Coordinates of C-alpha atoms and ligand atoms in Angstrom, one line a residue:
M272 CA -8.8 43.8 13.2
S273 CA -5.3 42.5 12.4
E274 CA -4.8 39.3 10.5
T275 CA -3.4 36.1 11.9
R276 CA -0.6 34.8 9.6
I277 CA 1.2 31.5 9.8
L278 CA 4.4 30.5 8.0
M279 CA 4.5 27.1 6.3
F280 CA 7.8 25.7 5.2
D281 CA 8.9 22.9 3.0
S282 CA 11.6 22.0 0.4
G283 CA 9.0 22.2 -2.4
V284 CA 5.3 21.8 -3.0
G285 CA 4.7 19.0 -0.4
G286 CA 3.5 21.4 2.3
I287 CA 0.6 22.2 0.1
S288 CA -1.0 19.0 1.2
V289 CA -0.9 20.3 4.8
F290 CA -1.9 23.8 3.7
K291 CA -5.1 22.3 2.3
D292 CA -6.1 20.8 5.6
I293 CA -5.3 24.0 7.5
K294 CA -7.2 26.1 5.0
A295 CA -10.2 23.9 5.3
R296 CA -10.3 24.0 9.1
L297 CA -9.1 27.6 9.5
P298 CA -10.3 29.7 6.5
W299 CA -9.6 33.0 8.5
V300 CA -5.9 32.2 8.8
S301 CA -3.5 33.9 6.4
C302 CA -0.4 32.0 5.2
T303 CA 3.1 32.7 3.9
Y304 CA 4.2 29.5 2.2
A305 CA 8.0 29.4 1.8
F306 CA 9.9 26.6 0.1
D307 CA 13.7 26.1 -0.3
N308 CA 13.7 24.7 -3.8
E309 CA 17.4 25.6 -4.2
A310 CA 18.3 22.7 -1.8
Y311 CA 15.6 20.4 -3.0
P312 CA 15.3 17.4 -2.4
Y313 CA 15.8 17.6 1.4
G314 CA 15.6 13.8 1.5
E315 CA 19.1 13.7 0.0
L316 CA 20.6 16.7 1.9
E317 CA 23.3 16.5 4.6
P318 CA 21.7 17.0 8.0
K319 CA 24.1 19.9 8.9
E320 CA 23.2 21.8 5.8
L321 CA 19.5 21.1 6.2
I322 CA 19.5 22.4 9.7
Q323 CA 21.4 25.6 8.8
R324 CA 19.1 26.3 5.8
V325 CA 15.8 25.8 7.7
E326 CA 17.0 27.9 10.6
S327 CA 18.1 30.7 8.3
Y328 CA 15.0 30.7 6.0
V329 CA 12.4 30.4 8.7
S330 CA 14.1 33.0 10.9
H331 CA 14.1 35.5 8.0
F332 CA 10.3 35.3 7.6
V333 CA 9.6 35.3 11.3
K334 CA 11.7 38.5 11.5
T335 CA 10.2 40.3 8.5
Q336 CA 6.5 39.3 8.6
N337 CA 4.0 39.3 11.4
I338 CA 4.0 35.5 11.9
A339 CA 1.9 33.9 14.7
L340 CA 3.0 30.3 14.3
V341 CA 5.3 28.2 12.1
V342 CA 4.5 24.9 10.5
I343 CA 7.5 22.9 9.4
A344 CA 5.5 21.0 6.7
C345 CA 8.3 18.6 6.0
N346 CA 8.9 15.3 7.7
T347 CA 12.5 15.2 6.6
A348 CA 13.2 18.6 8.3
S349 CA 10.9 18.1 11.3
T350 CA 12.6 14.8 12.3
I351 CA 15.9 16.7 12.8
V352 CA 15.4 20.5 13.3
L353 CA 12.5 21.0 15.7
S354 CA 14.4 21.3 19.0
K355 CA 17.1 23.6 17.6
L356 CA 14.5 25.8 15.9
R357 CA 12.5 26.1 19.2
E358 CA 15.6 27.3 21.0
K359 CA 16.0 30.1 18.5
I360 CA 12.4 31.1 17.7
T361 CA 9.9 31.7 20.5
I362 CA 6.6 31.6 18.7
P363 CA 4.9 28.2 18.5
I364 CA 6.4 25.8 16.0
V365 CA 4.4 22.8 14.8
G366 CA 6.3 19.9 13.1
V367 CA 5.1 17.2 10.8
V368 CA 6.4 13.7 11.6
P369 CA 5.3 10.3 10.2
A370 CA 1.9 9.1 11.7
I371 CA 3.2 5.8 13.0
K372 CA 1.0 5.7 16.0
P373 CA -2.5 5.9 14.3
A374 CA -1.2 3.6 11.6
S375 CA -0.1 0.9 14.0
Q376 CA -3.4 1.1 15.9
R377 CA -5.3 0.3 12.7
S378 CA -3.0 -2.3 11.3
S379 CA -3.2 -6.1 11.7
L380 CA -1.1 -7.3 8.8
G381 CA 1.8 -4.8 8.8
V382 CA 2.6 -1.1 8.5
G383 CA 4.3 0.5 5.5
L384 CA 6.2 3.7 5.9
I385 CA 6.7 5.6 2.7
A386 CA 9.0 8.6 3.3
T387 CA 12.2 10.2 2.0
P388 CA 15.5 8.3 2.1
A389 CA 16.6 10.6 5.0
T390 CA 13.4 10.2 7.0
V391 CA 13.6 6.4 7.0
T392 CA 17.1 6.6 8.5
R393 CA 16.4 9.2 11.2
E394 CA 16.7 8.2 14.8
Y395 CA 13.5 10.1 15.5
T396 CA 11.6 7.8 13.1
H397 CA 13.1 4.7 14.6
E398 CA 12.1 5.9 18.1
L399 CA 8.5 6.4 16.9
I400 CA 8.5 2.9 15.6
R401 CA 10.0 1.4 18.8
H402 CA 7.5 3.4 20.8
F403 CA 4.2 2.9 18.9
A404 CA 4.7 0.0 16.5
H405 CA 7.0 -2.4 18.4
D406 CA 4.4 -5.2 18.0
K407 CA 4.0 -4.7 14.2
D408 CA 6.0 -5.5 11.2
V409 CA 7.1 -2.2 9.7
V410 CA 8.3 -2.1 6.0
M411 CA 10.2 1.2 5.4
L412 CA 10.4 2.6 1.9
G413 CA 12.7 5.6 1.3
T414 CA 12.1 7.2 -2.1
T415 CA 12.9 10.5 -3.9
K416 CA 11.2 9.3 -7.0
L417 CA 7.7 9.9 -5.5
V418 CA 8.7 13.3 -4.3
D419 CA 9.7 14.2 -7.9
M420 CA 6.4 12.8 -9.2
A421 CA 4.4 15.0 -6.8
E422 CA 6.5 18.1 -7.9
Q423 CA 5.7 17.2 -11.5
K424 CA 2.0 16.6 -10.8
L425 CA 1.7 20.1 -9.4
R426 CA 3.2 21.3 -12.7
G427 CA 0.5 19.5 -14.7
V428 CA 2.5 16.3 -15.6
P429 CA 0.4 13.1 -15.2
V430 CA 1.8 10.5 -12.8
D431 CA 3.2 7.4 -14.5
L432 CA 1.4 4.6 -12.7
E433 CA 3.8 1.9 -13.9
S434 CA 6.8 3.7 -12.3
L435 CA 4.8 4.3 -9.2
D436 CA 3.9 0.6 -9.1
R437 CA 7.6 -0.4 -9.4
V438 CA 8.5 1.9 -6.4
L439 CA 5.7 0.7 -4.2
R440 CA 6.0 -3.0 -5.0
P441 CA 7.9 -3.9 -1.7
L442 CA 4.7 -3.0 0.2
K443 CA 2.3 -5.1 -1.8
G444 CA 0.9 -8.0 0.2
S445 CA 2.8 -7.2 3.3
V446 CA 1.0 -4.2 4.7
D447 CA -2.7 -3.2 5.3
V448 CA -1.8 0.4 6.4
A449 CA 0.7 2.8 4.7
V450 CA 1.9 6.0 6.3
L451 CA 2.5 8.8 3.9
G452 CA 5.5 10.0 5.8
C453 CA 6.5 12.8 3.4
T454 CA 4.2 15.8 2.8
H455 CA 4.6 15.4 -0.9
F456 CA 2.8 12.1 -0.9
P457 CA -0.8 13.0 0.0
L458 CA -0.6 15.0 -3.3
L459 CA -0.4 11.5 -5.0
R460 CA -3.0 9.9 -2.8
D461 CA -5.3 8.9 -5.6
E462 CA -2.5 7.3 -7.7
I463 CA -1.0 5.5 -4.6
C464 CA -4.5 4.2 -3.9
Q465 CA -4.9 2.9 -7.5
V466 CA -1.6 1.1 -7.2
L467 CA -1.8 -0.4 -3.7
G468 CA -5.6 -1.0 -3.9
T469 CA -8.3 0.3 -1.6
E470 CA -7.6 -2.5 0.9
V471 CA -4.5 -0.6 2.0
L472 CA -5.4 2.3 4.3
L473 CA -3.4 5.5 3.6
I474 CA -2.6 7.7 6.6
D475 CA -1.0 11.2 6.6
S476 CA -0.6 13.8 9.3
G477 CA -2.4 16.7 7.7
D478 CA -5.6 16.6 9.6
A479 CA -3.8 16.2 13.0
I480 CA -1.6 19.1 12.2
S481 CA -4.5 21.3 11.3
R482 CA -6.2 20.5 14.6
R483 CA -2.9 21.3 16.5
V484 CA -2.7 24.6 14.7
E485 CA -6.3 25.4 15.5
F486 CA -5.7 24.6 19.2
L487 CA -2.6 26.8 19.4
L488 CA -4.1 29.7 17.5
Q489 CA -7.5 29.7 19.2
E490 CA -5.7 30.0 22.6
R491 CA -4.4 33.4 21.4
F492 CA -6.2 34.7 18.3
L493 CA -9.8 33.7 18.5
S494 CA -11.0 37.3 17.9
D495 CA -9.4 37.4 14.5
S496 CA -11.6 34.6 13.1
K497 CA -13.8 36.9 10.9
N498 CA -10.8 38.1 8.8
K499 CA -10.4 37.4 5.1
A500 CA -7.2 35.3 4.6
S501 CA -4.5 36.1 2.1
Y502 CA -1.9 33.6 0.9
E503 CA 1.7 34.5 -0.2
V504 CA 4.3 32.2 -1.6
F505 CA 8.1 32.5 -1.7
C506 CA 11.0 30.3 -2.8
S507 CA 14.7 30.4 -2.6
T508 CA 15.5 30.3 -6.3
E509 CA 13.7 30.5 -9.6
P510 CA 11.3 27.6 -9.7
F511 CA 11.4 24.9 -12.4
D512 CA 8.5 25.4 -14.9
R513 CA 7.3 28.5 -13.1
S514 CA 4.1 29.1 -15.2
A515 CA 2.7 25.6 -14.7
L516 CA 3.5 25.8 -10.9
Q517 CA 2.0 29.2 -10.6
L518 CA -1.3 27.8 -12.0
S519 CA -1.5 25.4 -9.1
F520 CA -0.7 28.0 -6.5
T521 CA -3.2 30.5 -8.1
Q522 CA -5.9 27.8 -7.9
L523 CA -5.3 27.6 -4.2
G524 CA -5.6 31.3 -3.8
F525 CA -1.9 32.2 -3.6
S526 CA -0.3 35.4 -4.9
E527 CA 2.5 35.4 -7.5
I528 CA 5.5 33.2 -6.6
R529 CA 8.3 35.5 -5.4
I530 CA 12.0 34.8 -5.0
Q531 CA 13.5 35.3 -1.5
P532 CA 17.1 34.1 -1.7
L533 CA 18.4 32.3 1.4
K534 CA 21.2 34.3 3.1
D535 CA 23.8 33.1 5.6
A536 CA 23.2 29.4 5.1
Ligands
DGL826 N1 8.2 17.2 1.7 C1 9.3 16.8 2.4 C2 9.0 15.8 3.5 O1 7.9 15.8 4.1 C3 10.6 16.6 1.8 C4 10.8 16.1 0.4 C5 12.2 16.3 -0.1 O2 12.6 17.4 -0.4 O3 13.0 15.3 -0.2 O4 9.8 15.0 3.9

């Protein structure tokens, strides 16, 4: 029986937070995890360049591997590339966008959106807020510092709680729900919880994404569900502190990190 393989894409290790949810729900699904570390951080990249890079990198893997579905495991990319990508690639594409709706439903004091500097400026994000949280106070916090902290944590560096506290301070006392609107941030969930306190509910999109992937795959690939999954990882340039990063990927069951340079971006 042939395997069912999905492609997961991010600028760095953030998509791992979504991978964990998908692996837990769909242990029979194989995964190619591709990250464009050459252009990291995406939260500070020009939209035009971001769109070109994502299109080019994702297309490469869809052409060369037997991919059933793509997950753009990056809010910064999803809020801008999804429609263009769907014009180009015909297999299902699942995007990750900030979970404003469930957050708004659970909040009475106010909603915090912690995301990248780009995501908090996106029209897509503002539309989500107008649509689902128009009756709530929304505090938006765009930060690359937290993205870097998550990258470091996956390389074994402990998170500095004092710096985290400084970044998150604008949310303290004004929100009771915080949206982790960047896939890197669920990797810092414990530390964010320590800083904001357990009275602030933290919401991310990982579980909803895994349910969407299950729904789309089971429509087509139910018969593959007895397969043993395999996990491969590629990035666009030599990763910073490779050996420490490899350890994290190995613990999750991934192969050796391989370099696939991005062409035609
Ligand atoms: N993990 C990404 C996101 O969900 C992007 C982080 C970055 O490269 O700035 O937005």
